[in-house]
Short mmCIF file of the N, C-alpha and C atoms (twelve columns), coordinates in Angstrom:
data_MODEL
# 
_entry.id   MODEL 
# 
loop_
_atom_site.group_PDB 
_atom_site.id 
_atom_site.type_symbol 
_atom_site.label_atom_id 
_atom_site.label_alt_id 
_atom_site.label_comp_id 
_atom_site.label_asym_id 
_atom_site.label_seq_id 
_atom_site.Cartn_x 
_atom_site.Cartn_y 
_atom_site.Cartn_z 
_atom_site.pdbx_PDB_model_num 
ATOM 1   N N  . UNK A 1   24.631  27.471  30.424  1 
ATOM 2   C CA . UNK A 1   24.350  26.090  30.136  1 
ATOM 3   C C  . UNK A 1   24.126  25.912  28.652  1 
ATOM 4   N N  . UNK A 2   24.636  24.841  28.354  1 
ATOM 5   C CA . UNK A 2   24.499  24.073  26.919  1 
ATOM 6   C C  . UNK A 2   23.434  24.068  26.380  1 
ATOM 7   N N  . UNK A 3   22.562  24.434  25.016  1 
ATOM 8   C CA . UNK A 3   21.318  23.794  25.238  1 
ATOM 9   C C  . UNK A 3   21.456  23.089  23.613  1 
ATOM 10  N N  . UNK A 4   20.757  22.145  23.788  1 
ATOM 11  C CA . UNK A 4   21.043  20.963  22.074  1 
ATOM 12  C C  . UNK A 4   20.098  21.911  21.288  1 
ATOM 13  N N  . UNK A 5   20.517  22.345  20.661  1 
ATOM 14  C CA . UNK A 5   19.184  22.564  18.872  1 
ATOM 15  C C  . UNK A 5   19.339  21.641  18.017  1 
ATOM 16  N N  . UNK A 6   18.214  20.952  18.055  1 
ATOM 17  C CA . UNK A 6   17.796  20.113  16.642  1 
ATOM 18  C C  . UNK A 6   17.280  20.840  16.122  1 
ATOM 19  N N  . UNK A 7   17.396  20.281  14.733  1 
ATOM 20  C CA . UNK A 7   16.897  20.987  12.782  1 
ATOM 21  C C  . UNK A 7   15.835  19.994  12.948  1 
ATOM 22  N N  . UNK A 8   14.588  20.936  13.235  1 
ATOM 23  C CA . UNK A 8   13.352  20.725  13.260  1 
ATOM 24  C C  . UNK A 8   12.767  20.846  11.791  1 
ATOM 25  N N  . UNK A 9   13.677  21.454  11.318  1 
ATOM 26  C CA . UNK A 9   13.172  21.966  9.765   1 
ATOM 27  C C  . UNK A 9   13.028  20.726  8.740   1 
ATOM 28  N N  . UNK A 10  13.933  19.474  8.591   1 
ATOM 29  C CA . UNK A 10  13.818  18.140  7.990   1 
ATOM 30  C C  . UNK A 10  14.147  16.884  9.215   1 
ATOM 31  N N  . UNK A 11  12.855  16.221  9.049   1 
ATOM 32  C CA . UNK A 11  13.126  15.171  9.616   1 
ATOM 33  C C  . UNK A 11  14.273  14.107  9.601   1 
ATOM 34  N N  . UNK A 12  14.415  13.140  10.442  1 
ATOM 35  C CA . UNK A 12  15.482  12.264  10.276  1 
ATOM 36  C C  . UNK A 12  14.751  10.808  9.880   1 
ATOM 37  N N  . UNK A 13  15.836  10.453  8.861   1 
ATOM 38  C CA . UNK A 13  15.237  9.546   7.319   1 
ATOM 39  C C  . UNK A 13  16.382  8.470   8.116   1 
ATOM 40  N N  . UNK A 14  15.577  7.402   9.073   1 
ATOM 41  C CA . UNK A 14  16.647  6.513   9.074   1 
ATOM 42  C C  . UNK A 14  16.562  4.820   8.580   1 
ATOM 43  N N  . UNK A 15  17.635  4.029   8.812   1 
ATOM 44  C CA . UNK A 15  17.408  3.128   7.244   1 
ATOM 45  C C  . UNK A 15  16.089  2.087   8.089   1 
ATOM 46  N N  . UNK A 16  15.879  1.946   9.175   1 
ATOM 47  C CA . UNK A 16  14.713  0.968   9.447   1 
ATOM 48  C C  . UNK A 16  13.737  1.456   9.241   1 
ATOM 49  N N  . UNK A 17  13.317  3.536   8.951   1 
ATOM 50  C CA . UNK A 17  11.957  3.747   8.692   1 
ATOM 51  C C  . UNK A 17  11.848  3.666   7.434   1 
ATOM 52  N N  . UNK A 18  12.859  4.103   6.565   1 
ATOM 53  C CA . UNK A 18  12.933  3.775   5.324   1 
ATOM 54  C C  . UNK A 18  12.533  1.997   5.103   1 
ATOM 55  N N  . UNK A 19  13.406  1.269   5.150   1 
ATOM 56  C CA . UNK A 19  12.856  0.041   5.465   1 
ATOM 57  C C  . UNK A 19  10.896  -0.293  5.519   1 
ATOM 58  N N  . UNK A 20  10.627  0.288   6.485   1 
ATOM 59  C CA . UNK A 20  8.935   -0.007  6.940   1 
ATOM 60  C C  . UNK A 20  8.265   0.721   5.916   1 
ATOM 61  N N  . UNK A 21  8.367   1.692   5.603   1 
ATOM 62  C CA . UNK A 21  7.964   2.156   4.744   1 
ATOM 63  C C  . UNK A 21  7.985   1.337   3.094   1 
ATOM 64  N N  . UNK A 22  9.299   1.070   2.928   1 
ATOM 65  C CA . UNK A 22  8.662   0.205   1.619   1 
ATOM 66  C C  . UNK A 22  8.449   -1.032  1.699   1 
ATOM 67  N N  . UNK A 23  8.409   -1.448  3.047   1 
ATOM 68  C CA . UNK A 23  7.762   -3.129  3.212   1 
ATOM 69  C C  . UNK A 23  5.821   -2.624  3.171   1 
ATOM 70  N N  . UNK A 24  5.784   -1.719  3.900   1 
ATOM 71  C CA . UNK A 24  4.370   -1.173  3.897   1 
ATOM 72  C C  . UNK A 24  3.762   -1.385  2.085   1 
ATOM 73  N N  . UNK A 25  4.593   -0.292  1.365   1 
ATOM 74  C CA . UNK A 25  4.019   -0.157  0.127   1 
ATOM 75  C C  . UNK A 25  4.037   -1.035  -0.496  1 
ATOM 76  N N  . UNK A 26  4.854   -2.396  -0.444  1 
ATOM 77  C CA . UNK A 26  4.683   -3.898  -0.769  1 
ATOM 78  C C  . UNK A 26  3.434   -4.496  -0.683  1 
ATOM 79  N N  . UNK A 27  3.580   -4.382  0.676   1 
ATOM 80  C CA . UNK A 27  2.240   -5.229  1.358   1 
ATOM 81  C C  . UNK A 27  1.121   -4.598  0.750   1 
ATOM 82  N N  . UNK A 28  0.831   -3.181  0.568   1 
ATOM 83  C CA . UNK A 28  -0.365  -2.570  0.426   1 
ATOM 84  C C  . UNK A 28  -0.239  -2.785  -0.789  1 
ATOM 85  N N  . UNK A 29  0.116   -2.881  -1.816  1 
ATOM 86  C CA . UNK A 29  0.247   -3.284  -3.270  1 
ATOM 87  C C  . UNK A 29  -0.283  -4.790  -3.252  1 
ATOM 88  N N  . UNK A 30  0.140   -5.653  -2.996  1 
ATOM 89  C CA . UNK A 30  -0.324  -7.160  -2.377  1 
ATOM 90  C C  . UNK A 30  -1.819  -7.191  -2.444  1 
ATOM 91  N N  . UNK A 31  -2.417  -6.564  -0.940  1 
ATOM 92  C CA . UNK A 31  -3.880  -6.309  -0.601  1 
ATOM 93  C C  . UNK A 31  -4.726  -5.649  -1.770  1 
ATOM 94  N N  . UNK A 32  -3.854  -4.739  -2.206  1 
ATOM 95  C CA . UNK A 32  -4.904  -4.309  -3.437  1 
ATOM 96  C C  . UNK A 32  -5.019  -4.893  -4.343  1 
ATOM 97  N N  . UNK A 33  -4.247  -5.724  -4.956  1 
ATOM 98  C CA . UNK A 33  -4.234  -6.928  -6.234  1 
ATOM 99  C C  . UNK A 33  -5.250  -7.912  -5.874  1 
ATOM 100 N N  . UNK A 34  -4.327  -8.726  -4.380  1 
ATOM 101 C CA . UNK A 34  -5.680  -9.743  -4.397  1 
ATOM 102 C C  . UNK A 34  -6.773  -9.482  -3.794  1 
ATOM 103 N N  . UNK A 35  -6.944  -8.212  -2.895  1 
ATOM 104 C CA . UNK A 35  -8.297  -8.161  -2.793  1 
ATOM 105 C C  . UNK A 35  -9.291  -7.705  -3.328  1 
ATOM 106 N N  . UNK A 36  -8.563  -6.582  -4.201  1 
ATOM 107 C CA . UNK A 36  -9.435  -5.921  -5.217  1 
ATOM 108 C C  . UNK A 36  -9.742  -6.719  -6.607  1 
ATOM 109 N N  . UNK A 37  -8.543  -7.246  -7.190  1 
ATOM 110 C CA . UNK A 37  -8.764  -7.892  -8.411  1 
ATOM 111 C C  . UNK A 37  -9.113  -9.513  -8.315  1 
ATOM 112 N N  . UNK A 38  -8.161  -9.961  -7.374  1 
ATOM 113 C CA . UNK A 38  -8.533  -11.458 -7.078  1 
ATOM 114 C C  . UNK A 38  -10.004 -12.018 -6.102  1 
ATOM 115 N N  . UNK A 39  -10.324 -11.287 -5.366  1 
ATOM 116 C CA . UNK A 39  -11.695 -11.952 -4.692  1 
ATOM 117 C C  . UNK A 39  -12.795 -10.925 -4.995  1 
ATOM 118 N N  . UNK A 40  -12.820 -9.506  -5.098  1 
ATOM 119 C CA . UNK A 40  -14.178 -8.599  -5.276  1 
ATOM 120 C C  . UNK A 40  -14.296 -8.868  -6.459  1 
ATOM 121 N N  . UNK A 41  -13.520 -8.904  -7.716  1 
ATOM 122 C CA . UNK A 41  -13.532 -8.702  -9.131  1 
ATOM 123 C C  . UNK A 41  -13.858 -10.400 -9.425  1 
ATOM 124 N N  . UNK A 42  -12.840 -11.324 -8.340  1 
ATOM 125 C CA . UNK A 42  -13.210 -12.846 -9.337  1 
ATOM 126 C C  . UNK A 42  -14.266 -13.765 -8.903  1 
ATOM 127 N N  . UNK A 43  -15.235 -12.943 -7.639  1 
ATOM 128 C CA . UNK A 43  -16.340 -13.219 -7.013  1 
ATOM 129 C C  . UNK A 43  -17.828 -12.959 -8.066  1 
ATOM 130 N N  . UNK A 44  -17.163 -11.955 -8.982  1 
ATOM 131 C CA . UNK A 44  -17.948 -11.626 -9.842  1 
ATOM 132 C C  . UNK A 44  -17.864 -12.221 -11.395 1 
ATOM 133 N N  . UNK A 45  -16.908 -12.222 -11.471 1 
ATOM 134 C CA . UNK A 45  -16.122 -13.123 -13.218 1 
ATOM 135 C C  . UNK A 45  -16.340 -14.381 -12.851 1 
ATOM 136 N N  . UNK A 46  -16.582 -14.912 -11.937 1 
ATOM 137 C CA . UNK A 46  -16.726 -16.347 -11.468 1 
ATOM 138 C C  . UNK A 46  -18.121 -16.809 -11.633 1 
ATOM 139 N N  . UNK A 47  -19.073 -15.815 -11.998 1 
ATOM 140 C CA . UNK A 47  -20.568 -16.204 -12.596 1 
ATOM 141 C C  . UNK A 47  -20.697 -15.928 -13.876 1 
ATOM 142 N N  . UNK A 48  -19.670 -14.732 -14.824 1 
ATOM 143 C CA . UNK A 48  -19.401 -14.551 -16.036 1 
ATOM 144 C C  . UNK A 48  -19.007 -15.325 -16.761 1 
ATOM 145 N N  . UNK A 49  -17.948 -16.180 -16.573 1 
ATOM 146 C CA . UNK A 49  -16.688 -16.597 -16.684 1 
ATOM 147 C C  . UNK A 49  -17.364 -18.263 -16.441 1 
ATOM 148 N N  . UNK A 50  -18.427 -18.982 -15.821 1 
ATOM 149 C CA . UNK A 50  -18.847 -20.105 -15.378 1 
ATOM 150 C C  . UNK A 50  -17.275 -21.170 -15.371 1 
ATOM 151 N N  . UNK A 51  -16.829 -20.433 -14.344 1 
ATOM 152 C CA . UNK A 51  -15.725 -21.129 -14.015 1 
ATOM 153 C C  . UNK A 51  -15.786 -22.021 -12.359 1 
ATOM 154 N N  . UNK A 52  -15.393 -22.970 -12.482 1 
ATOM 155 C CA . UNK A 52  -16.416 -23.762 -11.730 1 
ATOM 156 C C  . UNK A 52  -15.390 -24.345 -10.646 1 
ATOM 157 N N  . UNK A 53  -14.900 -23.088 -9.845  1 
ATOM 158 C CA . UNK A 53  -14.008 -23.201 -8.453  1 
ATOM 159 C C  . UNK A 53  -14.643 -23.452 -7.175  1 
ATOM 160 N N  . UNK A 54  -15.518 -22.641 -6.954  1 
ATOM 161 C CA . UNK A 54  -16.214 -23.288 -5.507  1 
ATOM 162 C C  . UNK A 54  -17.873 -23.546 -5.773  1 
ATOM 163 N N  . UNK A 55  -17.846 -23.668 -7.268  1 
ATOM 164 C CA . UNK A 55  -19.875 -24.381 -7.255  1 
ATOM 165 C C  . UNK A 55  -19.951 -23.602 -8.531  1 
ATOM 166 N N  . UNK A 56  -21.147 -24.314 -8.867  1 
ATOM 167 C CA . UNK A 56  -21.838 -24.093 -10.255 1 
ATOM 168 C C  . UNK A 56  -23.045 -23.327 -10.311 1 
ATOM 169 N N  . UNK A 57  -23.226 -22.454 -9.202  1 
ATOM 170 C CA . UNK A 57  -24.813 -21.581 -9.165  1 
ATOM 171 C C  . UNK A 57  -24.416 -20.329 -9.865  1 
ATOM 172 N N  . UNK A 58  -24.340 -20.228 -11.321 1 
ATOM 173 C CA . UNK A 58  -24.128 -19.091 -12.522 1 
ATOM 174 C C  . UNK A 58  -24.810 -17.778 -12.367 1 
ATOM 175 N N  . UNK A 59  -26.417 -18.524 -12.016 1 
ATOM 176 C CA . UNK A 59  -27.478 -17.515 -11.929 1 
ATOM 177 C C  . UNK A 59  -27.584 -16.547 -11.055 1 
ATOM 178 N N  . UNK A 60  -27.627 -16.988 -9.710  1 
ATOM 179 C CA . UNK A 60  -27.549 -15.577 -8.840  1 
ATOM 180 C C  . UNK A 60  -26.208 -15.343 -8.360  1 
ATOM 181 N N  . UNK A 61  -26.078 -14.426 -7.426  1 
ATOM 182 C CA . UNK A 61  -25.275 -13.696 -6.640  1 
ATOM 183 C C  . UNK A 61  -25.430 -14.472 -5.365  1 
ATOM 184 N N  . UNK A 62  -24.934 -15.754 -4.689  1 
ATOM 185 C CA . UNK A 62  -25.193 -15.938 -3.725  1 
ATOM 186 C C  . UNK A 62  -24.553 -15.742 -2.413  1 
ATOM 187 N N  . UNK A 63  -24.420 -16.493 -1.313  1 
ATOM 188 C CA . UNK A 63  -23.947 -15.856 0.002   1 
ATOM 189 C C  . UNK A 63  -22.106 -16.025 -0.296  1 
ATOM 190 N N  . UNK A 64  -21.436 -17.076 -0.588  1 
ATOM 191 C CA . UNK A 64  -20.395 -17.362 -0.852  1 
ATOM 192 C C  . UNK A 64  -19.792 -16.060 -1.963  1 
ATOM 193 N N  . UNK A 65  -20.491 -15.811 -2.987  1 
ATOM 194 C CA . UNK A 65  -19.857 -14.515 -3.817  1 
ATOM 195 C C  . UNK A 65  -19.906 -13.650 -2.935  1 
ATOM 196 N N  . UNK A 66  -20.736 -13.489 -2.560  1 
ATOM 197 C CA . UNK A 66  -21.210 -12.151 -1.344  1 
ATOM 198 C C  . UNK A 66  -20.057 -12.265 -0.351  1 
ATOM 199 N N  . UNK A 67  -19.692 -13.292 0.397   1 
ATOM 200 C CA . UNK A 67  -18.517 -13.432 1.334   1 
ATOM 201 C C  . UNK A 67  -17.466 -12.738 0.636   1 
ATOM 202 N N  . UNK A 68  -16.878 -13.397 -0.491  1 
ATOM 203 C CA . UNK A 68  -15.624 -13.262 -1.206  1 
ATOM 204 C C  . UNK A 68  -15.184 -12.094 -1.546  1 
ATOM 205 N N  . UNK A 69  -16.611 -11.256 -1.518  1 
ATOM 206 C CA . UNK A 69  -16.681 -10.118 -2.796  1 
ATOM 207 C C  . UNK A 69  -16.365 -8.989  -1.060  1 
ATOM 208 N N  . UNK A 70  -16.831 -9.454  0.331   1 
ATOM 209 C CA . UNK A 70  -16.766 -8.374  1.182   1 
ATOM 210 C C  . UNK A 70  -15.418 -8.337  1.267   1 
ATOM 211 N N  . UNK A 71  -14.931 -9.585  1.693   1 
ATOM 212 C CA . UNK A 71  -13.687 -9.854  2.111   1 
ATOM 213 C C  . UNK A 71  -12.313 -9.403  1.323   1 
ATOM 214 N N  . UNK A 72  -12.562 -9.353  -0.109  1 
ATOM 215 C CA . UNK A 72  -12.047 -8.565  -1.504  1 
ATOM 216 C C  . UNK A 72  -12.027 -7.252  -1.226  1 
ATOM 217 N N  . UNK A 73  -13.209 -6.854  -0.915  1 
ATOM 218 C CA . UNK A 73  -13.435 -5.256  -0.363  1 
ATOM 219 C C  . UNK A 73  -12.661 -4.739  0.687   1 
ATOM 220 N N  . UNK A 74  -12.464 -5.270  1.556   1 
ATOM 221 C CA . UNK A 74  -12.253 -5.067  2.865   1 
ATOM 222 C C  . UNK A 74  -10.360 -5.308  3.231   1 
ATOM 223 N N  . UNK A 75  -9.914  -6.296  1.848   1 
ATOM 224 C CA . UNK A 75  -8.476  -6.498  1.838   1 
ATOM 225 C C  . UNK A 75  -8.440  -4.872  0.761   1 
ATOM 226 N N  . UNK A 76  -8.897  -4.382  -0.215  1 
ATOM 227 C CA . UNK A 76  -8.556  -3.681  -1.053  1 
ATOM 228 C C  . UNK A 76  -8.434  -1.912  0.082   1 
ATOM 229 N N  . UNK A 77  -9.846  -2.058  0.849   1 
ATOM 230 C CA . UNK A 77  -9.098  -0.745  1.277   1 
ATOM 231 C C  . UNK A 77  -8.448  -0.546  2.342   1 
ATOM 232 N N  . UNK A 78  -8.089  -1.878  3.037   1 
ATOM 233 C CA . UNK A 78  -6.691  -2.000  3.932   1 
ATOM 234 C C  . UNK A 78  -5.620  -1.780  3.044   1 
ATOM 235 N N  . UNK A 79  -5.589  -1.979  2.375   1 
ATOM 236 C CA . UNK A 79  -4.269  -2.210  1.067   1 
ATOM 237 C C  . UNK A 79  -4.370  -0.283  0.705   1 
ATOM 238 N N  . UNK A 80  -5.256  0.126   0.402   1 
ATOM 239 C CA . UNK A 80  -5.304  1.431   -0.052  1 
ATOM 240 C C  . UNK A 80  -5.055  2.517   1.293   1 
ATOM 241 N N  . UNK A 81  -5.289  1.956   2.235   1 
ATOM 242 C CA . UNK A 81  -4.637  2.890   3.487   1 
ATOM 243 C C  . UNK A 81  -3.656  2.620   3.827   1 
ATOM 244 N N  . UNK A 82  -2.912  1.563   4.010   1 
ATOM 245 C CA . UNK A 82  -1.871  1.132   3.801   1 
ATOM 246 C C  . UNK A 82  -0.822  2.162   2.826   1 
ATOM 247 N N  . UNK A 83  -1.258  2.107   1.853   1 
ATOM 248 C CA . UNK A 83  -0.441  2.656   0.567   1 
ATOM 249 C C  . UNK A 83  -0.319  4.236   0.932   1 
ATOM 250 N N  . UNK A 84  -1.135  4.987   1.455   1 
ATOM 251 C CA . UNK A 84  -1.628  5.674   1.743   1 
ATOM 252 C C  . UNK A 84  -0.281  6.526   3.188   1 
ATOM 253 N N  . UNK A 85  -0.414  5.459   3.855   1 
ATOM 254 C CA . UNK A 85  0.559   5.661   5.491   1 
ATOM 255 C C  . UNK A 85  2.011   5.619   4.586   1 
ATOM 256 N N  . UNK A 86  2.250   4.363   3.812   1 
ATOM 257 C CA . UNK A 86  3.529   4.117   3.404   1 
ATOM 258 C C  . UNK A 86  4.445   5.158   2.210   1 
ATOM 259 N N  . UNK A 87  3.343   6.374   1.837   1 
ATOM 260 C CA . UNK A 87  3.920   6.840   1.037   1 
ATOM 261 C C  . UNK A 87  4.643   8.677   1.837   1 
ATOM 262 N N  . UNK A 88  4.076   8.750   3.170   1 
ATOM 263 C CA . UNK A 88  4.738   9.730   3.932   1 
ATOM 264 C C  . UNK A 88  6.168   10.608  3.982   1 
ATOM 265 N N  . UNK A 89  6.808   9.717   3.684   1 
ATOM 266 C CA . UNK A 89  8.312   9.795   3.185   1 
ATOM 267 C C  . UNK A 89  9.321   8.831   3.536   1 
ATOM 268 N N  . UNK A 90  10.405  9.094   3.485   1 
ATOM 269 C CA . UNK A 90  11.395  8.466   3.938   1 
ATOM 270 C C  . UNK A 90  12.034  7.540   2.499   1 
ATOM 271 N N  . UNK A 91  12.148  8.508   1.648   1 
ATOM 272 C CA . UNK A 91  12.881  7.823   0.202   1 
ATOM 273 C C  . UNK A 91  14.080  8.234   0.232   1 
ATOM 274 N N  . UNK A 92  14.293  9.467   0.492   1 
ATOM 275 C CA . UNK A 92  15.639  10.267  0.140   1 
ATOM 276 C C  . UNK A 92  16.099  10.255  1.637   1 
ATOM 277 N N  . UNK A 93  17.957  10.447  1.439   1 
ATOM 278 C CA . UNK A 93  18.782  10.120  2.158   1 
ATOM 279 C C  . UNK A 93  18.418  12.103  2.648   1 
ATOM 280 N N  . UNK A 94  19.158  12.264  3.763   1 
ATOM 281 C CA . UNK A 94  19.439  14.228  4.109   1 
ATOM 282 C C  . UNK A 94  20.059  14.976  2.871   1 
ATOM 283 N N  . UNK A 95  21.282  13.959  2.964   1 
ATOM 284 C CA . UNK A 95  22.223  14.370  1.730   1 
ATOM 285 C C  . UNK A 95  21.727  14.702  0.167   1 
ATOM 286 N N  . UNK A 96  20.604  13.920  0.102   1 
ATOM 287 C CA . UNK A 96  19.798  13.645  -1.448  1 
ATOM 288 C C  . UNK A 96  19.440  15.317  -1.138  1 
ATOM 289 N N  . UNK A 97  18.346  14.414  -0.151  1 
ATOM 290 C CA . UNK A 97  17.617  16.363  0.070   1 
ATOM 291 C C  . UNK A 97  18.173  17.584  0.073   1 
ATOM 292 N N  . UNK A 98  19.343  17.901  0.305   1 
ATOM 293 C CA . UNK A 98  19.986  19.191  0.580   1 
ATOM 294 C C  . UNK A 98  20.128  19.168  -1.256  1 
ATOM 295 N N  . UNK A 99  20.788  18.384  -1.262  1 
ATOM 296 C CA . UNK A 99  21.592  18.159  -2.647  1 
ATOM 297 C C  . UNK A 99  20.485  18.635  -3.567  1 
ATOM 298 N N  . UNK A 100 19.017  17.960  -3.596  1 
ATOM 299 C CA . UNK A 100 17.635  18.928  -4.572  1 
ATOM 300 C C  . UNK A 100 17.756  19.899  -4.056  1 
ATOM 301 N N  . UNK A 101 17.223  20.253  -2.973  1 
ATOM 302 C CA . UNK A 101 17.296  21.749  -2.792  1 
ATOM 303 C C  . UNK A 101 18.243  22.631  -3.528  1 
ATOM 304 N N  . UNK A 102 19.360  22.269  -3.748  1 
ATOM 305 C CA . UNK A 102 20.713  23.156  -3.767  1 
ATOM 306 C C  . UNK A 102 20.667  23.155  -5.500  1 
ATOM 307 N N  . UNK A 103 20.722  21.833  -6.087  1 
ATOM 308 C CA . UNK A 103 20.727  22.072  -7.151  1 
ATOM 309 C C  . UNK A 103 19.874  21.620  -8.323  1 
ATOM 310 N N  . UNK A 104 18.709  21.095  -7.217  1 
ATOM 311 C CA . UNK A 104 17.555  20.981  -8.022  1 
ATOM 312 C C  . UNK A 104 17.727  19.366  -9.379  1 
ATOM 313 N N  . UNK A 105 18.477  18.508  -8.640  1 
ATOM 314 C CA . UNK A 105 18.080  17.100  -9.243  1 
ATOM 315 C C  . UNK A 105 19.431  16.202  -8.298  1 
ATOM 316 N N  . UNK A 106 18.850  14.904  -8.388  1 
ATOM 317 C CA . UNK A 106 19.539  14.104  -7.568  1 
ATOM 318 C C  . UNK A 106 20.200  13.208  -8.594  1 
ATOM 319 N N  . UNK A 107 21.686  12.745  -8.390  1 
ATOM 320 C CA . UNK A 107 22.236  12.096  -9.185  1 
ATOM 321 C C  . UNK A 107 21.912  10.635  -9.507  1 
# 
């Protein structure tokens, strides 16, 4: 009887995981901008800065910064695990790969 051997040795790189993969590293690039720089960082520059988007209380840290600043947090390290899953592989074609291996740069 017949038996199939698959080349367990390199995975198969096909174009929809390729695909997910750099829609992933998009998105997670996204989450880390605005959640890290746009709401944790402008929750805070927004009492520095007396820039006067959702209220004029300069002095403290109140519940609304506090919201902005979790929610900033909480998009930044979705975004950083994200980035994280999306960088696994799936850049190079088989052909690329053999082709480094063999001669050590891709055209």
């Amino acid at each position: 009887m017949d038996e199939v051997v698959e080349d367990e040795e390199s995975p198969r790189i096909t174009p929809s995981r390729l695909f997910r993969d750099r829609l992933l590293f998009f998105i997670s690039l996204a989450l880390i901008v605005v959640g890290g720089l746009g709401l944790a960082l402008g929750s805070w520059l927004h009492d520095i800065l007396h820039v006067p988007v959702v209220g004029t209380a300069y002095q403290a840290f109140g519940h609304i910064n506090v919201l902005y600043a979790t929610v900033g947090l909480i998009m930044f390290f979705i975004g950083l695990f994200l980035l994280f899953v999306s960088l696994r592989g799936g850049t190079l074609s088989p052909e690329e790969v053999r082709q480094v291996k063999t001669e050590g740069g891709v055209r």
